[in-house]
PDB file of C-alpha atoms in Angstrom:
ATOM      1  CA  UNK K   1      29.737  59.476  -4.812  1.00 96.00           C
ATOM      2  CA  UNK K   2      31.331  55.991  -3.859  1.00 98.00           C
ATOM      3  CA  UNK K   3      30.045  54.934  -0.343  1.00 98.00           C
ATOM      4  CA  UNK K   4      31.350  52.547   1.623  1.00 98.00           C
ATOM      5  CA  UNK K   5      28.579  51.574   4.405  1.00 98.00           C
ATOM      6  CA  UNK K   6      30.743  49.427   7.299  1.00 97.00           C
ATOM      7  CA  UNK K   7      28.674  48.252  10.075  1.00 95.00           C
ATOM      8  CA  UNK K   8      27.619  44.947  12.150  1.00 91.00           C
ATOM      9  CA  UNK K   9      24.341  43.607   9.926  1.00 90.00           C
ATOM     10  CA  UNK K  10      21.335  41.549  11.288  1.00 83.00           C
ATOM     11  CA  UNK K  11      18.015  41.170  10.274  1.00 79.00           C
ATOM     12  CA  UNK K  12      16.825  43.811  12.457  1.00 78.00           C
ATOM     13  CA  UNK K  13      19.133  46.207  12.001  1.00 83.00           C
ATOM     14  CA  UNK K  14      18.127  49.892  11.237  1.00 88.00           C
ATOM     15  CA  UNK K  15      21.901  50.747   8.979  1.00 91.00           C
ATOM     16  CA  UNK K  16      19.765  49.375   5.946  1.00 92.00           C
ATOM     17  CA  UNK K  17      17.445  52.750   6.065  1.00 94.00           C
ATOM     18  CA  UNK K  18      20.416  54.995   5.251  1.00 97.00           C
ATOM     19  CA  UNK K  19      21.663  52.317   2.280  1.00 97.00           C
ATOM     20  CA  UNK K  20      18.044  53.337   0.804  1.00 96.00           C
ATOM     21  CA  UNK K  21      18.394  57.155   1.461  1.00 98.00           C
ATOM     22  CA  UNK K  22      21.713  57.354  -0.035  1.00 98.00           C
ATOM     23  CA  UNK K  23      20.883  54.846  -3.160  1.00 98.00           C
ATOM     24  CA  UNK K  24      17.871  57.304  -3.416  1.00 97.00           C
ATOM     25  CA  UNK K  25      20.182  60.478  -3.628  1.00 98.00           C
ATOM     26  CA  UNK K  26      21.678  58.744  -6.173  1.00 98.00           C
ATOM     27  CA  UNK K  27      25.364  57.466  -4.761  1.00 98.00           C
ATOM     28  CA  UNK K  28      26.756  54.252  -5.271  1.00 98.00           C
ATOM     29  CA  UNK K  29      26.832  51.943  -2.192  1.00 98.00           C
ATOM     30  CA  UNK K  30      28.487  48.795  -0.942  1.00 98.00           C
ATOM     31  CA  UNK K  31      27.888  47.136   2.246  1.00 97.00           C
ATOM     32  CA  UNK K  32      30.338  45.152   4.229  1.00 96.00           C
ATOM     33  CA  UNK K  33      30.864  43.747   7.663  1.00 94.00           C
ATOM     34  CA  UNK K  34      30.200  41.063  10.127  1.00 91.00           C
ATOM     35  CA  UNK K  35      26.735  39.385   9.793  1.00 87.00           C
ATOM     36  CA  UNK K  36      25.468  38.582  13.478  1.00 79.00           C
ATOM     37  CA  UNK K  37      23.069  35.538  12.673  1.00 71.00           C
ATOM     38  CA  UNK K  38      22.199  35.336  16.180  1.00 64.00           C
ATOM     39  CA  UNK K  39      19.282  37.681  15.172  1.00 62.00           C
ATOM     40  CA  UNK K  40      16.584  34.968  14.056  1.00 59.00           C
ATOM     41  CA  UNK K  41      13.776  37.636  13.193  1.00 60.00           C
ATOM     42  CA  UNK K  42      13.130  40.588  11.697  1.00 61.00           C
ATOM     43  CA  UNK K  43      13.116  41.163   7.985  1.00 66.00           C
ATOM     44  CA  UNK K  44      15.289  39.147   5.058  1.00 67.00           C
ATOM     45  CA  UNK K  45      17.230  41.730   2.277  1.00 67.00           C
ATOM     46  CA  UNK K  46      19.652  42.555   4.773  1.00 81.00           C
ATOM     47  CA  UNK K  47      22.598  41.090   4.551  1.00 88.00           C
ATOM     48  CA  UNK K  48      25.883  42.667   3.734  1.00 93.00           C
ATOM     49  CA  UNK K  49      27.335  42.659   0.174  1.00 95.00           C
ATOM     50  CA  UNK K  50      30.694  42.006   1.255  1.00 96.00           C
ATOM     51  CA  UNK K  51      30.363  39.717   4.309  1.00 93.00           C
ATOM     52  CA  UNK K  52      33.276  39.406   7.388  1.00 92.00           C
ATOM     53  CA  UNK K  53      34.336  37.170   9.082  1.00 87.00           C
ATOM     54  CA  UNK K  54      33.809  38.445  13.055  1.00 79.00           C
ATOM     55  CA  UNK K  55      37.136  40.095  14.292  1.00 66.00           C
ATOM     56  CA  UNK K  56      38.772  40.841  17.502  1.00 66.00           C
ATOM     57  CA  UNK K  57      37.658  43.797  19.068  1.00 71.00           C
ATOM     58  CA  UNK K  58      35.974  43.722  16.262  1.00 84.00           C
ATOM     59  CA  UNK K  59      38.662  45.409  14.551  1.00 92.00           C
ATOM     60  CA  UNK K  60      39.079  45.656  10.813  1.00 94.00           C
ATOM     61  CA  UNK K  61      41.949  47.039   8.552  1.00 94.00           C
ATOM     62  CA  UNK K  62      40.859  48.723   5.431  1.00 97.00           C
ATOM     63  CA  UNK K  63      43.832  47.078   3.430  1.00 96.00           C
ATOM     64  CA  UNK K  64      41.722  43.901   4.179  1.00 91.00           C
ATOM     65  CA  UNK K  65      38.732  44.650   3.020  1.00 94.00           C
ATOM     66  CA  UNK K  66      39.947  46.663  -0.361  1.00 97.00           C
ATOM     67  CA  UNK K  67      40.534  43.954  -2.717  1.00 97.00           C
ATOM     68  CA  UNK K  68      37.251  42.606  -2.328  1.00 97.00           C
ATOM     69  CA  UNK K  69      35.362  46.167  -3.430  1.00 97.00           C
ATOM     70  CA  UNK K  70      34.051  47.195  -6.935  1.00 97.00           C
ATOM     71  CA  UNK K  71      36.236  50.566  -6.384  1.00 98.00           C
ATOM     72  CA  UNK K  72      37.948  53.300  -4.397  1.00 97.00           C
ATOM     73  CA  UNK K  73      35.400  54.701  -2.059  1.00 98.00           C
ATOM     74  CA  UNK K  74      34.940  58.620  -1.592  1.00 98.00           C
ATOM     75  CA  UNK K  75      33.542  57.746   1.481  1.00 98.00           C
ATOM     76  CA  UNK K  76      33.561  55.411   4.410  1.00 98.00           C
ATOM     77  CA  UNK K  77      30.799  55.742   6.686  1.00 98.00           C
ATOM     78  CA  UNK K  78      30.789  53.337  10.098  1.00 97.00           C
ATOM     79  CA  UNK K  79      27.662  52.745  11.875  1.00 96.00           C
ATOM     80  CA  UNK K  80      27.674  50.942  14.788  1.00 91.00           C
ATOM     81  CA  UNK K  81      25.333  50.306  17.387  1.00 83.00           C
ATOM     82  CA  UNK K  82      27.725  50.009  20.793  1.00 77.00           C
ATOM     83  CA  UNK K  83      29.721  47.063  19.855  1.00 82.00           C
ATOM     84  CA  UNK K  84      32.933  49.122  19.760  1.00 87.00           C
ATOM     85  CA  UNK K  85      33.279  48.226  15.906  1.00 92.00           C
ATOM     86  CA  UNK K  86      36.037  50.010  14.415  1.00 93.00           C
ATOM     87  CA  UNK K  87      37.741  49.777  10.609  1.00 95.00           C
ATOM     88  CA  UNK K  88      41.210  51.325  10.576  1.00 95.00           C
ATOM     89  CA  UNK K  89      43.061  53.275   7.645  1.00 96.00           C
ATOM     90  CA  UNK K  90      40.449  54.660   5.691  1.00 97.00           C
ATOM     91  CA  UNK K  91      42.043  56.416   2.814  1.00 96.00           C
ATOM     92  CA  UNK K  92      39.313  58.916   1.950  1.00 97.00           C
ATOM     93  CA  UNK K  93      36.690  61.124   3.788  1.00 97.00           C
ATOM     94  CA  UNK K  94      35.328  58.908   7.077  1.00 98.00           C
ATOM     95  CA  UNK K  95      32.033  59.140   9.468  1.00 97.00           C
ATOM     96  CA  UNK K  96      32.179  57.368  12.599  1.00 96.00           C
ATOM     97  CA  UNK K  97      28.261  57.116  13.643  1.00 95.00           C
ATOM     98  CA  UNK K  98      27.356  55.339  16.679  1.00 91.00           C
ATOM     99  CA  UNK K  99      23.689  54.617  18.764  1.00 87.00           C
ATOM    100  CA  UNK K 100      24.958  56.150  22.508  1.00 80.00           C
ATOM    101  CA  UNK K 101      28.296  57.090  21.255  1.00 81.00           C
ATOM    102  CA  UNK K 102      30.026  54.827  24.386  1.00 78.00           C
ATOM    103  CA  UNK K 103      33.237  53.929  22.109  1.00 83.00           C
ATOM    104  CA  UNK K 104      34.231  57.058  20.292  1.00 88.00           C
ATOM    105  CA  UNK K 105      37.327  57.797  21.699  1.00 88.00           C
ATOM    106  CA  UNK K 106      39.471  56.085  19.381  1.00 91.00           C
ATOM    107  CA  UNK K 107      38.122  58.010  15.949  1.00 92.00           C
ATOM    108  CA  UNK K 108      38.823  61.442  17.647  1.00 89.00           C
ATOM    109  CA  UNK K 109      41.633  61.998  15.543  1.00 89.00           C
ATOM    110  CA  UNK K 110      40.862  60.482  12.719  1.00 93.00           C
ATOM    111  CA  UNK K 111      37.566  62.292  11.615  1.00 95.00           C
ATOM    112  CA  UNK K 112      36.045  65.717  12.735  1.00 93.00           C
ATOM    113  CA  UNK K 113      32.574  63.654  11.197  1.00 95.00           C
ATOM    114  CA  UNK K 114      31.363  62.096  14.267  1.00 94.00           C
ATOM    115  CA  UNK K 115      27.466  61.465  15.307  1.00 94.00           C
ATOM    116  CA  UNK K 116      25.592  60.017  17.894  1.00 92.00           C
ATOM    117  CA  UNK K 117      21.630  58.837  17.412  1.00 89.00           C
ATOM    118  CA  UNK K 118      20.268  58.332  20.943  1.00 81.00           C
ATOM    119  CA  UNK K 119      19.987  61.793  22.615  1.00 70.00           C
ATOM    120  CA  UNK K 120      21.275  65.744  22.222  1.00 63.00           C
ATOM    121  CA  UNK K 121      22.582  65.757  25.611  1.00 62.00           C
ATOM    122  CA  UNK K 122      26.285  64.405  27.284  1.00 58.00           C
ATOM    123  CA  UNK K 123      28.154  65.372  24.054  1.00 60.00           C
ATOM    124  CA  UNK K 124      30.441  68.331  23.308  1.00 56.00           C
ATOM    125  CA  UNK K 125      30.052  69.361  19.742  1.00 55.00           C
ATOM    126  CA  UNK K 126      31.637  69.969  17.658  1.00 63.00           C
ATOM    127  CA  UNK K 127      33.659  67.089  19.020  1.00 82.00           C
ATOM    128  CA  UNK K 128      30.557  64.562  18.580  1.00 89.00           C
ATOM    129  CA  UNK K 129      27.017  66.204  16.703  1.00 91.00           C
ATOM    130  CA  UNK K 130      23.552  64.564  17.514  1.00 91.00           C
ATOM    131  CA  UNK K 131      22.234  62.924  14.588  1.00 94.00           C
ATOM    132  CA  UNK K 132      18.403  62.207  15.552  1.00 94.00           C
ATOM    133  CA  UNK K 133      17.063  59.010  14.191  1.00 94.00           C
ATOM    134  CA  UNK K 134      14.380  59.130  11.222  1.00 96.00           C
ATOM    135  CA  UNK K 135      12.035  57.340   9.218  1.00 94.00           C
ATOM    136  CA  UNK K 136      12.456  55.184   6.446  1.00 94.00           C
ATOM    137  CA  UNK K 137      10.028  56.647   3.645  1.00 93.00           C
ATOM    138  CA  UNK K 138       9.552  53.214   2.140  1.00 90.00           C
ATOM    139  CA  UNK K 139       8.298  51.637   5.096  1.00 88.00           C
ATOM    140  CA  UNK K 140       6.045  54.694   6.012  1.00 88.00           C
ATOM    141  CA  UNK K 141       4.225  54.400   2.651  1.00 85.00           C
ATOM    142  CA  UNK K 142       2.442  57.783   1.120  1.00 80.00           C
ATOM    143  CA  UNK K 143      -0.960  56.760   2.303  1.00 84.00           C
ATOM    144  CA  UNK K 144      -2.097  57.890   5.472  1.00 92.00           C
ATOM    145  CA  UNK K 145      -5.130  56.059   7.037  1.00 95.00           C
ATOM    146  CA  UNK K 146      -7.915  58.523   8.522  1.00 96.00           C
ATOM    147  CA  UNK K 147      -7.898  58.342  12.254  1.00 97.00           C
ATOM    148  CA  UNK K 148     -11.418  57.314  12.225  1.00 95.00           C
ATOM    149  CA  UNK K 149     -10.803  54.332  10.084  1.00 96.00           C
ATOM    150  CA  UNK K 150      -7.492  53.045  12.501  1.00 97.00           C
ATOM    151  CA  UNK K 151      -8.230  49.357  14.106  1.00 96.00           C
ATOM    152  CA  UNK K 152      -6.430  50.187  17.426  1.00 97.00           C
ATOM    153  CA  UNK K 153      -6.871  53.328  19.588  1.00 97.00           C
ATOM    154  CA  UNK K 154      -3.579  52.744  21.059  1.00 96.00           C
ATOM    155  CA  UNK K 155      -0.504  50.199  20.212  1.00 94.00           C
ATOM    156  CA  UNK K 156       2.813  49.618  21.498  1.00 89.00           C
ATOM    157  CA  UNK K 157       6.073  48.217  20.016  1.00 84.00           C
ATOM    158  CA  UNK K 158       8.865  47.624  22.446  1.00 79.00           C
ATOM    159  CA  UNK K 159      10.312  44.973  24.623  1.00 79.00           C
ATOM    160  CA  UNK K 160       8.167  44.407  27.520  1.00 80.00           C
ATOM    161  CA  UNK K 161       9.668  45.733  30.336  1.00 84.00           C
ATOM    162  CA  UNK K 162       7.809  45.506  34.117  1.00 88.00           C
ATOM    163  CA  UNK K 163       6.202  49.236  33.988  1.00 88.00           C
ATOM    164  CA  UNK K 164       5.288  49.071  30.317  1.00 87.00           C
ATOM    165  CA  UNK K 165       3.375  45.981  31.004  1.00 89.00           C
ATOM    166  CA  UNK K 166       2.052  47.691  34.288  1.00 90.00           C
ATOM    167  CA  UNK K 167       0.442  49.759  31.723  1.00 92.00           C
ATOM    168  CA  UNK K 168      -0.401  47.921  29.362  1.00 91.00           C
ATOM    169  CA  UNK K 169      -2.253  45.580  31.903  1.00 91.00           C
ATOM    170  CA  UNK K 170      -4.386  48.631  33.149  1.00 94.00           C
ATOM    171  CA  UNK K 171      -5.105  49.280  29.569  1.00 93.00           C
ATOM    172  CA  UNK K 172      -6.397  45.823  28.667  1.00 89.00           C
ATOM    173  CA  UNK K 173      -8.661  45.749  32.033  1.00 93.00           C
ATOM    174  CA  UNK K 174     -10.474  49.083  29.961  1.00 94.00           C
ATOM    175  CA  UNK K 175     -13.584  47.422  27.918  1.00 92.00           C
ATOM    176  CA  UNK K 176     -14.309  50.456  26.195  1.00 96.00           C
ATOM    177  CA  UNK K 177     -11.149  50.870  24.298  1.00 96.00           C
ATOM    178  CA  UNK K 178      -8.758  48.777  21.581  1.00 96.00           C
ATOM    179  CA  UNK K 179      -5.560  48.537  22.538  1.00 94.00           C
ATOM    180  CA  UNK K 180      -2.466  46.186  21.096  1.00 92.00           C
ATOM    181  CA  UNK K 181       1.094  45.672  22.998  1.00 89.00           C
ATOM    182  CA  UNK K 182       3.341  43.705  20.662  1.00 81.00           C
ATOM    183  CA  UNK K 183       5.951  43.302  23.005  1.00 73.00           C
ATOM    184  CA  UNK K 184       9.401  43.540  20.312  1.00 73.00           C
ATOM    185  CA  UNK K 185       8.218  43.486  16.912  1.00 74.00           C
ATOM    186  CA  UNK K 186      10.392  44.109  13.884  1.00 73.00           C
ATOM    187  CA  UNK K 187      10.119  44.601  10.235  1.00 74.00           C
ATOM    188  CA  UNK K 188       6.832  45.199   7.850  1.00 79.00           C
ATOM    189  CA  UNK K 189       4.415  44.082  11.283  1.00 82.00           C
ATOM    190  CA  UNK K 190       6.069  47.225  13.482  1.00 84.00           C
ATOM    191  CA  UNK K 191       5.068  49.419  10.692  1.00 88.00           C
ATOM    192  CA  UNK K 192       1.780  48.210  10.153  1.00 90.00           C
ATOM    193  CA  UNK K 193       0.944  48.354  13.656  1.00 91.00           C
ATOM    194  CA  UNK K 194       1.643  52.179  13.489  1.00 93.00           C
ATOM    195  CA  UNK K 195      -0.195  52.446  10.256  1.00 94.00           C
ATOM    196  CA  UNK K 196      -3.203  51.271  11.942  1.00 95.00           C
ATOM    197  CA  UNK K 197      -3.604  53.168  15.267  1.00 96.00           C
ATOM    198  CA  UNK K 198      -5.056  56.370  16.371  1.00 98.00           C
ATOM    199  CA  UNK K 199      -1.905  56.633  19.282  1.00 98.00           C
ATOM    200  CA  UNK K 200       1.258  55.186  20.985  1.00 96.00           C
ATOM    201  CA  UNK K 201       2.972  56.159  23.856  1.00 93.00           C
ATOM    202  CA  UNK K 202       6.779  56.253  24.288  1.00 90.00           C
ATOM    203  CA  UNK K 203       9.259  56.828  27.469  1.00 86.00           C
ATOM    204  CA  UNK K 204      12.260  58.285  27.138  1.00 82.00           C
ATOM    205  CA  UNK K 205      13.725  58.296  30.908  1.00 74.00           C
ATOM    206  CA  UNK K 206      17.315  58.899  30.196  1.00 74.00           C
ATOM    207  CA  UNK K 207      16.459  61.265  27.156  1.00 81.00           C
ATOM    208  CA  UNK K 208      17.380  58.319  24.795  1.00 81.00           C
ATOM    209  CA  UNK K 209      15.203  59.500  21.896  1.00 86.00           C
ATOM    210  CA  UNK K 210      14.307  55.875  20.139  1.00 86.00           C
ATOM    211  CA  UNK K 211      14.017  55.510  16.430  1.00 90.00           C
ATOM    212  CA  UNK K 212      10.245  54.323  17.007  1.00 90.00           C
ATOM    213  CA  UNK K 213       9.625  58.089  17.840  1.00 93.00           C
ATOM    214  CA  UNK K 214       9.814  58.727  14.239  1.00 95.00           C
ATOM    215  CA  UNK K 215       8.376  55.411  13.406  1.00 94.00           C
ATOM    216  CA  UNK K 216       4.998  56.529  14.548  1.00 95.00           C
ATOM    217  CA  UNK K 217       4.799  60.035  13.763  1.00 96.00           C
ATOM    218  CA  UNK K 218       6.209  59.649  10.395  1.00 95.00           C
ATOM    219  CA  UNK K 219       2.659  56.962  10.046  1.00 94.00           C
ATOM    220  CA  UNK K 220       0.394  59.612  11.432  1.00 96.00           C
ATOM    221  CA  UNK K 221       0.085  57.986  15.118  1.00 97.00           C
ATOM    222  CA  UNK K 222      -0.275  60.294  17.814  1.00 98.00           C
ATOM    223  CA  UNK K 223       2.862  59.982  19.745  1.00 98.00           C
ATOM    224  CA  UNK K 224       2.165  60.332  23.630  1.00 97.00           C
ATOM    225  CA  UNK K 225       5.724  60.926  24.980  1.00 95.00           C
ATOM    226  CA  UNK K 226       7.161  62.232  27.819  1.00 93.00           C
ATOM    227  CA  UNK K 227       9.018  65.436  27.429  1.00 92.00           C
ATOM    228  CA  UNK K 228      12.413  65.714  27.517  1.00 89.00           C
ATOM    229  CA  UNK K 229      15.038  68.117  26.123  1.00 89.00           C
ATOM    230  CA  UNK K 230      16.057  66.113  22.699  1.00 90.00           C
ATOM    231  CA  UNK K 231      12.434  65.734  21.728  1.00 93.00           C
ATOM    232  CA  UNK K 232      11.083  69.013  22.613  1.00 94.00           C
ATOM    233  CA  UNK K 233      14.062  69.984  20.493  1.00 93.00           C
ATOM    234  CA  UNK K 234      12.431  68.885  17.290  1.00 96.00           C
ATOM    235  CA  UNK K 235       8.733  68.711  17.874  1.00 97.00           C
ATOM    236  CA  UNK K 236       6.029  71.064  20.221  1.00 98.00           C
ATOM    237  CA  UNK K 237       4.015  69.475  22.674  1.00 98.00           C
ATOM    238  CA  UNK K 238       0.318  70.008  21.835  1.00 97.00           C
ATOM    239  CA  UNK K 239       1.223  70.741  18.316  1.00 98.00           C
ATOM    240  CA  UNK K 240       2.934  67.506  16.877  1.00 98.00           C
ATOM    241  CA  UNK K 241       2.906  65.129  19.728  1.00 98.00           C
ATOM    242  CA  UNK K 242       1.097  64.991  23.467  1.00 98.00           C
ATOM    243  CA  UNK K 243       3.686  65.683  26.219  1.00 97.00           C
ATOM    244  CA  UNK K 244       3.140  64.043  29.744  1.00 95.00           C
ATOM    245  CA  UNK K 245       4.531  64.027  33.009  1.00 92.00           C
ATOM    246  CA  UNK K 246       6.397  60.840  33.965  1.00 91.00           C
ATOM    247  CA  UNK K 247       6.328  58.780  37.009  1.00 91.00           C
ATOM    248  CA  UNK K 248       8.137  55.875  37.983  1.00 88.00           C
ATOM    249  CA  UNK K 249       7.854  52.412  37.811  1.00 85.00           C
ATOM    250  CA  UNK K 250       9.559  49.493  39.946  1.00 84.00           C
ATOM    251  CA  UNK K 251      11.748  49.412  37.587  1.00 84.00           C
ATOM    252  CA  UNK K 252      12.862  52.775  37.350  1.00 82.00           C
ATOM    253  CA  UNK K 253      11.335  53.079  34.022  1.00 83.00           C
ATOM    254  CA  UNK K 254       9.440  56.761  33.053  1.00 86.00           C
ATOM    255  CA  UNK K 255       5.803  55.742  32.421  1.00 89.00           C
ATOM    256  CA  UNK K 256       2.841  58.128  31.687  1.00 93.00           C
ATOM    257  CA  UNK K 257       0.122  57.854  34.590  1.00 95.00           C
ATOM    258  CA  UNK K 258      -1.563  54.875  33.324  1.00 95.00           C
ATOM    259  CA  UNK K 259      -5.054  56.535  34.387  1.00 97.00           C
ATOM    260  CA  UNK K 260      -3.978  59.532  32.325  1.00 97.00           C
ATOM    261  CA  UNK K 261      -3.367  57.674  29.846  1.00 97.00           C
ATOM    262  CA  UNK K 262      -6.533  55.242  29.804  1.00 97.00           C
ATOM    263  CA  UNK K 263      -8.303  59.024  29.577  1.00 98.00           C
ATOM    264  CA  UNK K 264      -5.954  59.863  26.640  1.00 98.00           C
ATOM    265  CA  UNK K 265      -6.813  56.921  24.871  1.00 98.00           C
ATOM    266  CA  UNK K 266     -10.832  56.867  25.220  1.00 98.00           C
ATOM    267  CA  UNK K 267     -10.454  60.368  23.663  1.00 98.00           C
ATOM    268  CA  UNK K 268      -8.617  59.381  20.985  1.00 97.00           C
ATOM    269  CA  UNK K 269     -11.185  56.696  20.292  1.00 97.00           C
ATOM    270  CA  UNK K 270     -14.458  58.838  21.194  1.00 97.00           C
ATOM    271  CA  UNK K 271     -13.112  62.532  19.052  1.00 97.00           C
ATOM    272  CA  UNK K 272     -10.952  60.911  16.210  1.00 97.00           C
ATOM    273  CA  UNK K 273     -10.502  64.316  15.097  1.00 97.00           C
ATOM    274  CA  UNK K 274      -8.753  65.687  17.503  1.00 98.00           C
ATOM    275  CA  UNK K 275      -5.954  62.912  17.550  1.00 98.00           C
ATOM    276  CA  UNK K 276      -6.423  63.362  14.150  1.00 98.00           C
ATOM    277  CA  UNK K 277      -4.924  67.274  14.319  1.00 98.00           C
ATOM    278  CA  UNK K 278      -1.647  66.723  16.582  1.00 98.00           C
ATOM    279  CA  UNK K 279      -0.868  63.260  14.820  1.00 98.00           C
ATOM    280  CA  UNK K 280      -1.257  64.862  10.946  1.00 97.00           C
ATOM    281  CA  UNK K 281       1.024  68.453  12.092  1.00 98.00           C
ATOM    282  CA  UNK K 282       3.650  65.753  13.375  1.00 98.00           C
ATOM    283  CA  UNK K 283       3.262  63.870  10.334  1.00 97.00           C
ATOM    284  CA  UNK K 284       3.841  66.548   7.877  1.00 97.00           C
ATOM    285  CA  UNK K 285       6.857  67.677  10.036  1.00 98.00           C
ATOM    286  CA  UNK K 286       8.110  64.284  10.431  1.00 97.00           C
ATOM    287  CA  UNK K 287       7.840  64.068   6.135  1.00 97.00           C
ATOM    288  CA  UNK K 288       9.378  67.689   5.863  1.00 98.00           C
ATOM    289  CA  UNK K 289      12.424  67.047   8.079  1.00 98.00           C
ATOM    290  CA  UNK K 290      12.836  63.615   9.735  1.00 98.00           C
ATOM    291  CA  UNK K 291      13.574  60.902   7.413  1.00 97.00           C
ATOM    292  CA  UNK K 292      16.655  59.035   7.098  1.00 97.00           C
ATOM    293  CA  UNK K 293      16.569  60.768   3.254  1.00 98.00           C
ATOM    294  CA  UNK K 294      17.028  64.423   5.729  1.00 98.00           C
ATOM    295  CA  UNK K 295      19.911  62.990   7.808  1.00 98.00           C
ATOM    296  CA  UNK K 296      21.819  61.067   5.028  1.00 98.00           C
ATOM    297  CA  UNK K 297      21.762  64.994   3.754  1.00 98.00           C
ATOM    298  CA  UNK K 298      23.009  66.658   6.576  1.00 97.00           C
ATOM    299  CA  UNK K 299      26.159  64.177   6.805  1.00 97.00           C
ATOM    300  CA  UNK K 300      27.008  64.972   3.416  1.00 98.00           C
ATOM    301  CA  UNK K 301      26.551  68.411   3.373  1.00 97.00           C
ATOM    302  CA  UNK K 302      29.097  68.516   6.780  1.00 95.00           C
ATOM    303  CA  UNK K 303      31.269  66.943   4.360  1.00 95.00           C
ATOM    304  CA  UNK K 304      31.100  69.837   1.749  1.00 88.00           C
TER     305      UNK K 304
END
C-alpha cells in the first residue's frame, strides 16, 4: 500500500513512530506537511519528505500537494496533535487521527476512520474509536536490563509541573533511595532513562492516558499510575502496573501520596524482585499488544 502520512512535524514529534510501523509492515510511505522549527530539541531524522509551507487554518488542498508526490496514494492518513490541521479532497481511503480529538467535526463526513489517542472516554464510537498510544519497538530495544542491575529506583520524564515537583522534592529529601526527575526530556535520553530504572510514576487526572505510559512499560519499568478507566482498560493493577489512589495538588494535578510513594520506591530498591514481577508481566503485554506496529494494524484492518 501507498501511504500518505500528513501531519505538523517537529523534532519531538511522536507521528514518526507510525512512519516506522508501517515501513516495517512493508507499505510505502511519504511524509508531508508543515515543519514547526520552533521545536529546538528533541531528536534530528524527522523532518517531512515533502515540506509545507504553514497555511491558514492550517488548511491544505490535496490538489496542492499532488504534483509534488512519487504516486497516487491508497491512503491518506492525518495525524494531528490539536492544531486543527486539516487536508481537503483526498481522493482515496482517509484517517483523520487526532491527540484529544478537540477539532473533528469537520472530517465527520468525510471518513467513518476517525481516532483519538488521549483517553477511551467523551467519544461516541463508532463516530470517533480510541486509538491508545504505543511504543516504538526501535526505541525500546530487545534487551531488557534486570531490575537489580537498574541505576535509578525511580525516574520521571515530564514537564515539571508544581505537584510533580512537590513530589519529587519529598523524594530527593529520602537518602536511602536513587531517584532522577528530568523535567521534559525527549528523544534517545527519555528512553534511556526508562531503560535504566526499577519504577516511574504517572498521573492521569483527566483520564488522558500519555504515550509515556507505554514508554515505560514497554522498557520493563514498573509503572506506578493512578487508576482510571482507559488504563485499567488495557492493563490489571497488581499484575502489569501498581494502581494508587490520587490526591490533589495546588495545582489540581492527581499525585500519588508522596509518602506512599517514598514506601513504594524503597521497596523497589530493597526486593528488586518483586518490581521485577509486575514490571516484566507489563512488559510482555506491552510487546504482545501495545506497540505502534499493533495500532498501525488495527487502522488498516478497519480499513479492510
Amino acid at each position: 500500500m501507498k501511504v500518505l502520512v500528513f501531519s505538523t512535524w517537529h523534532r519531538k514529534t511522536l507521528n514518526i513512530y507510525y512512519v516506522r510501523a508501517l515501513k516495517r509492515l512493508g507499505h510505502e510511505v511519504v511524509t508531508a506537511g508543515p515543519w514547526d522549527n520552533e521545536q529546538r530539541f528533541g531528536t534530528y531524522g524527522r523532518e517531512p519528505d515533502i515540506r509545507l509551507p504553514a497555511g491558514p487554518g492550517p488548511y491544505y488542498d490535496y490538489k496542492s500537494i499532488a504534483p509534488r508526490l512519487p504516486w497516487t496514494p491508497d491512503l491518506v492518513w492525518l495525524l494531528e496533535g490539536g492544531e486543527d490541521l486539516r487536508i481537503y479532497g483526498v481522493p482515496c481511503d482517509f484517517v483523520h487521527q487526532s491527540v484529544e480529538g478537540s477539532h473533528m467535526g469537520w472530517s465527520e463526513g468525510i471518513t467513518p476512520h476517525r481516532y483519538v489517542n488521549f483517553t477511551c472516554n467523551g467519544f461516541a464510537p463508532p463516530a470517533v474509536k480510541w486509538l491508545p498510544y504505543g511504543f516504538d519497538e526501535e526505541e525500546a530495544g530487545a534487551v531488557n536490563v534486570p531490575m537489580a542491575l537498574r541505576e535509578y529506583d525511580c525516574a520521571q520524564v515530564g514537564s515539571a509541573r508544581e505537584s510533580r515537583v512537590a513530589v519529587w522534592d519529598h523524594l530527593r529529601r529520602a537518602t536511602d533511595v536513587n531517584c532522577w526527575f528530568s523535567g521534559d526530556l525527549w528523544g534517545p535520553a527519555h528512553f534511556a532513562l526508562y531503560r535504566n530504572a526499577r519504577s516511574t510514576f504517572c498521573n492521569q487526572t483527566l483520564d488522558f492516558m500519555c504515550p509515556r505510559v507505554f514508554d515505560a512499560i514497554g522498557m520493563g519499568c514498573l509503572l506506578i499510575s493512578d487508576r482510571t478507566p482507559s488504563i485499567l482498560s488495557l492493563f490489571n493493577d497488581g499484575e502489569h502496573f501498581l494502581g494508587y489512589d490520587r490526591i490533589f495538588g495546588r495545582d489540581g494535578e492527581g499525585i500519588p501520596h508522596p509518602d506512599w510513594l517514598l514506601d513504594v520506591v524503597r521497596r523497589c530498591r530493597r526486593e528488586p524482585q518483586w518490581a521485577a514481577k509486575i514490571a516484566d508481566a507489563g512488559r510482555r503485554l506491552a510487546w504482545e499488544q501495545h506497540t505502534y506496529t499493533h495500532r498501525v494494524r488495527e487502522v488498516l484492518d478497519d480499513l479492510r
